Tab-separated table of C-alpha atoms in Angstrom:
chain	number	residue	atom	x	y	z
A	1	CYS	CA	17.713	14.877	8.969
A	2	VAL	CA	14.658	17.094	9.795
A	3	ALA	CA	11.918	15.534	11.899
A	4	ASP	CA	8.004	16.812	11.725
A	5	THR	CA	7.328	16.452	15.482
A	6	SER	CA	3.593	16.393	14.513
A	7	THR	CA	3.975	12.720	13.347
A	8	ARG	CA	7.096	11.465	15.087
A	9	GLN	CA	7.045	8.599	17.750
A	10	PRO	CA	9.314	9.045	20.656
A	11	GLY	CA	12.516	6.842	21.098
A	12	ASN	CA	13.817	4.963	18.208
A	13	ALA	CA	11.102	6.152	15.705
A	14	LEU	CA	11.243	6.790	11.991
A	15	ARG	CA	11.120	10.613	11.380
A	16	THR	CA	8.186	11.584	8.971
A	17	ARG	CA	6.429	14.584	7.848
A	18	ALA	CA	2.761	15.623	7.572
A	19	LEU	CA	0.892	15.451	4.400
A	20	GLN	CA	0.363	18.736	2.777
A	21	SER	CA	-3.057	19.816	1.782
A	22	ALA	CA	-2.230	19.697	-1.779
A	23	GLU	CA	-1.453	15.993	-1.278
A	24	LEU	CA	-4.425	15.287	0.748
A	25	HIS	CA	-6.536	17.113	-1.885
A	26	SER	CA	-4.999	14.774	-4.583
A	27	LEU	CA	-5.867	11.930	-2.807
A	28	ALA	CA	-9.597	12.722	-2.289
A	29	THR	CA	-10.081	14.126	-5.687
A	30	CYS	CA	-7.766	12.160	-8.069
A	31	GLY	CA	-7.561	8.867	-6.166
A	32	PHE	CA	-3.815	8.889	-5.384
A	33	CYS	CA	-1.194	11.036	-4.178
A	34	VAL	CA	2.795	11.141	-4.041
A	35	VAL	CA	4.481	12.196	-0.883
A	36	PRO	CA	8.330	12.818	-1.603
A	37	ASN	CA	10.398	12.725	1.600
A	38	TRP	CA	7.651	11.464	3.636
A	39	LEU	CA	10.562	9.831	5.426
A	40	THR	CA	12.624	12.897	5.897
A	41	CYS	CA	15.917	11.121	6.897
A	42	ALA	CA	18.062	8.915	4.554
A	43	GLY	CA	19.354	7.112	7.486
A	44	ASP	CA	15.897	5.785	8.300
A	45	VAL	CA	15.276	4.950	4.609
A	46	GLU	CA	18.381	2.794	5.060
A	47	ARG	CA	17.205	1.124	8.290
A	48	ILE	CA	14.438	-0.302	6.681
A	49	ALA	CA	16.279	-1.272	3.497
A	50	ARG	CA	18.863	-2.973	5.636
A	51	ASP	CA	16.299	-4.947	7.346
A	52	VAL	CA	14.687	-6.049	4.084
A	53	ARG	CA	18.039	-7.408	2.846
A	54	ALA	CA	18.632	-9.149	6.109
A	55	MET	CA	15.042	-11.179	5.491
A	56	ARG	CA	16.166	-11.864	2.045
A	57	THR	CA	19.551	-13.256	3.265
A	58	VAL	CA	17.864	-15.802	5.686
A	59	GLY	CA	15.202	-16.678	3.010
A	60	LEU	CA	12.103	-15.169	4.672
A	61	LEU	CA	10.669	-13.577	1.663
A	62	GLU	CA	8.484	-15.928	-0.708
A	63	ARG	CA	7.514	-15.667	-4.326
A	64	ALA	CA	4.525	-13.319	-4.453
A	65	THR	CA	1.073	-14.478	-5.525
A	66	VAL	CA	-1.649	-12.903	-7.672
A	67	GLY	CA	-5.458	-13.407	-6.912
A	68	THR	CA	-6.710	-13.589	-3.394
A	69	GLY	CA	-8.120	-16.163	-1.142
A	70	ASP	CA	-8.668	-19.722	-2.821
A	71	SER	CA	-7.640	-18.362	-6.412
A	72	ALA	CA	-4.140	-16.988	-5.049
A	73	ARG	CA	-1.464	-18.593	-7.304
A	74	GLN	CA	1.948	-17.780	-8.562
A	75	ASP	CA	2.259	-16.362	-12.081
A	76	GLU	CA	5.365	-14.843	-13.228
A	77	ASP	CA	3.718	-13.743	-16.609
A	78	ILE	CA	2.007	-11.295	-14.341
A	79	ARG	CA	4.117	-10.462	-11.316
A	80	ARG	CA	7.818	-11.062	-10.645
A	81	SER	CA	8.685	-10.195	-6.869
A	82	SER	CA	8.987	-11.636	-3.422
A	83	VAL	CA	7.156	-10.762	-0.160
A	84	LEU	CA	7.261	-10.958	3.602
A	85	GLY	CA	4.285	-10.262	5.761
A	86	LEU	CA	4.943	-8.001	8.773
A	87	MET	CA	1.920	-8.526	10.684
A	88	PRO	CA	2.460	-10.902	12.336
A	89	GLY	CA	6.081	-10.427	11.669
A	90	PRO	CA	9.469	-12.598	11.297
A	91	PRO	CA	10.374	-14.975	14.010
A	92	PRO	CA	11.919	-13.168	17.201
A	93	GLY	CA	15.516	-12.444	16.862
A	94	THR	CA	15.437	-11.985	13.270
A	95	GLY	CA	16.876	-8.769	11.739
A	96	ASP	CA	15.893	-5.565	13.239
A	97	ALA	CA	12.798	-5.775	15.159
A	98	ASP	CA	13.027	-2.157	16.647
A	99	THR	CA	12.914	-0.749	12.952
A	100	ARG	CA	9.621	-2.792	12.240
A	101	ILE	CA	8.017	-1.674	15.300
A	102	ALA	CA	9.105	2.118	14.533
A	103	LEU	CA	7.462	1.507	10.957
A	104	SER	CA	4.178	0.207	12.401
A	105	HIS	CA	4.011	3.068	14.668
A	106	ALA	CA	4.789	5.499	11.891
A	107	ILE	CA	2.188	3.838	9.496
A	108	GLU	CA	-0.408	4.047	12.428
A	109	SER	CA	0.091	7.715	13.055
A	110	LEU	CA	-0.440	8.095	9.173
A	111	ARG	CA	-3.761	6.292	9.734
A	112	THR	CA	-4.634	8.710	12.130
A	113	GLU	CA	-3.760	11.583	10.113
A	114	LEU	CA	-5.705	10.465	7.169
A	115	SER	CA	-8.798	9.633	9.249
A	116	SER	CA	-8.764	13.150	10.788
A	117	ASP	CA	-9.071	14.890	7.434
A	118	PRO	CA	-12.481	16.166	6.697
A	119	LEU	CA	-12.058	15.951	2.744
A	120	LEU	CA	-11.096	12.353	2.750
A	121	ALA	CA	-14.021	11.513	5.206
A	122	GLU	CA	-16.485	12.436	2.456
A	123	CYS	CA	-15.189	10.115	-0.163
A	124	ILE	CA	-13.579	7.187	1.583
A	125	ASP	CA	-14.747	4.493	4.071
A	126	ALA	CA	-13.281	4.629	7.768
A	127	LEU	CA	-9.838	3.318	8.007
A	128	THR	CA	-10.452	0.739	10.859
A	129	PRO	CA	-7.879	0.531	13.749
A	130	PHE	CA	-5.856	-2.889	13.916
A	131	GLU	CA	-6.888	-4.001	10.542
A	132	THR	CA	-3.757	-2.600	8.606
A	133	GLU	CA	-1.758	-5.002	6.494
A	134	LEU	CA	2.082	-4.410	5.945
A	135	ALA	CA	4.693	-6.190	4.051
A	136	TYR	CA	8.261	-6.110	2.708
A	137	LEU	CA	8.381	-6.223	-1.070
A	138	HIS	CA	11.450	-7.098	-3.172
A	139	TYR	CA	11.925	-6.907	-6.886
A	140	PRO	CA	14.862	-8.412	-8.414
A	141	PRO	CA	16.514	-7.284	-11.603
A	142	GLY	CA	13.946	-8.153	-14.294
A	143	GLY	CA	11.077	-7.827	-11.842
A	144	TYR	CA	7.674	-6.319	-12.615
A	145	TYR	CA	3.950	-6.413	-11.795
A	146	SER	CA	1.496	-5.970	-14.544
A	147	ALA	CA	-1.319	-3.616	-14.276
A	148	HIS	CA	-4.020	-4.327	-11.923
A	149	VAL	CA	-6.406	-3.087	-9.265
A	150	ASP	CA	-5.691	-4.036	-5.587
A	151	VAL	CA	-9.368	-4.843	-4.821
A	152	PRO	CA	-11.080	-7.661	-6.808
A	153	ALA	CA	-14.384	-6.968	-8.673
A	154	ALA	CA	-16.431	-9.639	-6.778
A	155	ASN	CA	-18.574	-8.202	-4.123
A	156	ASP	CA	-16.757	-5.125	-4.699
A	157	GLY	CA	-13.857	-6.522	-2.893
A	158	TRP	CA	-15.678	-7.189	0.553
A	159	ARG	CA	-14.695	-10.380	2.146
A	160	LEU	CA	-16.335	-12.211	5.164
A	161	VAL	CA	-14.303	-12.221	8.329
A	162	GLY	CA	-14.234	-15.561	10.341
A	163	ARG	CA	-15.249	-18.936	9.260
A	164	SER	CA	-15.588	-20.015	5.568
A	165	PRO	CA	-19.001	-20.682	3.951
A	166	ALA	CA	-18.580	-24.325	4.593
A	167	ASP	CA	-18.376	-23.736	8.212
A	168	GLY	CA	-21.459	-21.561	8.563
A	169	THR	CA	-19.846	-18.159	7.250
A	170	SER	CA	-18.651	-15.536	9.523
A	171	LEU	CA	-19.572	-15.631	13.279
A	172	HIS	CA	-20.225	-11.855	13.385
A	173	LYS	CA	-21.492	-11.256	9.680
A	174	ARG	CA	-18.431	-8.798	9.268
A	175	GLU	CA	-16.698	-7.897	6.097
A	176	ARG	CA	-13.394	-6.368	5.495
A	177	ARG	CA	-11.900	-4.588	2.565
A	178	ARG	CA	-8.780	-2.793	1.336
A	179	THR	CA	-9.438	0.977	1.305
A	180	LEU	CA	-6.212	2.805	0.824
A	181	SER	CA	-2.949	0.991	-0.597
A	182	ILE	CA	0.279	2.220	0.869
A	183	LEU	CA	3.796	2.151	-1.098
A	184	LEU	CA	6.836	3.346	0.854
A	185	TYR	CA	10.126	3.142	-1.260
A	186	VAL	CA	13.389	2.581	0.483
A	187	ASN	CA	15.819	2.742	-2.544
A	188	ASN	CA	18.227	5.722	-1.563
A	189	GLY	CA	19.925	6.945	-4.537
A	190	TRP	CA	17.712	5.451	-7.260
A	191	ARG	CA	18.086	6.582	-10.659
A	192	ALA	CA	15.346	6.856	-13.328
A	193	GLU	CA	17.220	4.875	-16.034
A	194	TRP	CA	16.965	1.837	-13.598
A	195	GLY	CA	13.221	1.709	-14.534
A	196	GLY	CA	11.030	0.240	-11.728
A	197	GLN	CA	8.650	3.267	-11.828
A	198	LEU	CA	5.206	2.945	-10.388
A	199	ARG	CA	2.851	3.657	-13.488
A	200	VAL	CA	-0.515	4.939	-12.126
A	201	TYR	CA	-3.478	5.025	-14.580
A	202	VAL	CA	-5.044	8.463	-13.980
A	203	GLY	CA	-8.788	8.373	-14.760
A	204	SER	CA	-9.286	4.648	-13.862
A	205	GLN	CA	-11.627	5.680	-10.989
A	206	SER	CA	-14.520	4.611	-13.098
A	207	PRO	CA	-14.671	0.698	-12.964
A	208	ALA	CA	-15.987	0.916	-16.606
A	209	ARG	CA	-12.731	2.479	-17.771
A	210	ARG	CA	-10.200	0.299	-16.144
A	211	GLU	CA	-9.547	-1.655	-19.232
A	212	GLU	CA	-9.485	1.309	-21.599
A	213	ASP	CA	-5.830	1.754	-21.121
A	214	ALA	CA	-5.515	3.648	-24.518
A	215	THR	CA	-7.994	6.434	-22.930
A	216	LEU	CA	-6.166	7.042	-19.751
A	217	THR	CA	-3.301	9.190	-18.978
A	218	THR	CA	-0.401	7.658	-17.177
A	219	VAL	CA	1.940	9.111	-14.315
A	220	ASP	CA	5.316	7.297	-13.761
A	221	ILE	CA	6.630	7.441	-10.263
A	222	VAL	CA	10.485	6.870	-9.343
A	223	PRO	CA	10.896	4.496	-6.532
A	224	GLN	CA	13.013	7.101	-4.692
A	225	GLY	CA	13.913	6.282	-1.175
A	226	GLY	CA	11.512	7.969	1.379
A	227	THR	CA	8.853	8.391	-1.121
A	228	LEU	CA	5.157	7.559	-0.085
A	229	VAL	CA	2.709	7.001	-2.508
A	230	LEU	CA	-1.192	6.363	-1.337
A	231	LEU	CA	-3.952	4.801	-3.952
A	232	ARG	CA	-7.722	4.309	-3.665
A	233	SER	CA	-7.447	0.404	-3.484
A	234	GLU	CA	-10.737	-0.146	-5.341
A	235	LEU	CA	-10.383	2.350	-7.803
A	236	ILE	CA	-6.709	3.049	-9.178
A	237	LYS	CA	-5.164	0.808	-11.763
A	238	HIS	CA	-1.405	0.562	-11.522
A	239	GLU	CA	1.715	-1.314	-12.444
A	240	VAL	CA	5.405	-1.737	-11.705
A	241	LEU	CA	7.555	-1.223	-14.717
A	242	PRO	CA	10.580	-3.745	-15.188
A	243	THR	CA	13.413	-2.873	-12.771
A	244	ALA	CA	17.165	-3.150	-13.939
A	245	GLN	CA	18.154	-3.252	-10.178
A	246	ASP	CA	17.013	-4.587	-6.863
A	247	ARG	CA	14.008	-2.623	-5.841
A	248	GLN	CA	12.733	-2.750	-2.386
A	249	CYS	CA	9.609	-1.241	-0.840
A	250	VAL	CA	7.298	-1.525	2.107
A	251	VAL	CA	3.638	-2.186	0.854
A	252	GLY	CA	0.575	-2.261	2.809
A	253	TRP	CA	-3.245	-1.562	3.104
A	254	PHE	CA	-5.508	0.426	5.439
A	255	ARG	CA	-8.421	-1.819	5.647
A	256	THR	CA	-12.205	-1.077	6.394
A	257	VAL	CA	-14.421	-3.699	8.451
A	258	ARG	CA	-18.154	-3.472	8.393
A	259	ILE	CA	-21.187	-5.443	9.362
A	260	SER	CA	-22.185	-7.332	6.136
A	261	GLY	CA	-24.222	-5.093	3.960
A	262	TRP	CA	-23.607	-1.814	5.824
A	263	HIS	CA	-21.214	0.865	4.988
A	264	ALA	CA	-18.473	1.808	7.409
A	265	ARG	CA	-19.856	5.440	7.115
A	266	PRO	CA	-22.469	6.818	4.708
A	267	ALA	CA	-21.097	7.312	1.381
A	268	ALA	CA	-20.955	10.723	-0.259
A	269	ALA	CA	-23.963	11.104	-2.463
A	270	THR	CA	-21.678	12.309	-5.441
A	271	PRO	CA	-18.211	10.963	-5.563
A	272	ARG	CA	-15.551	13.795	-5.513
A	273	LEU	CA	-13.134	11.780	-7.656
A	274	VAL	CA	-12.601	13.745	-11.076
């Protein structure tokens, strides 16, 4: 296993590599990027996969829902998978807490790396510290997730933080939204014939084109262990194709928090997406 010491944490850390300039450029200009071997050691991939299996064994993963807030519901016509949120995580003494801590450190280092890139700074909102979502996700044989965008259209996905409208709305008038979607695959030795590819709709960056599937080019990404995929949450349409084998991944979102009605940083005058 080869570690990139520019992103590695001490001790029981996961070994990762820095994103290449071409990968960062793809995220800035195309709205998504694929990072093969972001986890550089197959043993680290297996550490996470083993913990996902342990969580499944004790029944902590629950059927995943679609929609957000009060509209969240289970609908296997759209999505067949199970999920376990990691922030906050499972009860103490369950599974491999050291691996989950190492994973959270690696994801935070990734947030710092992305936040320091000048090209990304021109086209995405600031990635707010301590606002990251992270979860384990499992697709059983026959599992899938229909095409969707991670941010709902209502209010461009911004949701008030704090009390509900019935209780007087948010105390501080803060809003949060998902900015970058994170997918980290933990399936060592995955074969393309098993299916389960992530299908990304290239050109879906324009909201007006999200429903025009026939006009979009698609890219299918094999969920090979160690591969990281980053997506613009509010722009990029994607789906998970049916899988013939158990398929596991870490899923998450870097989020932005802002004062209601104000951007976290000034938006670029012209979007750089192509």
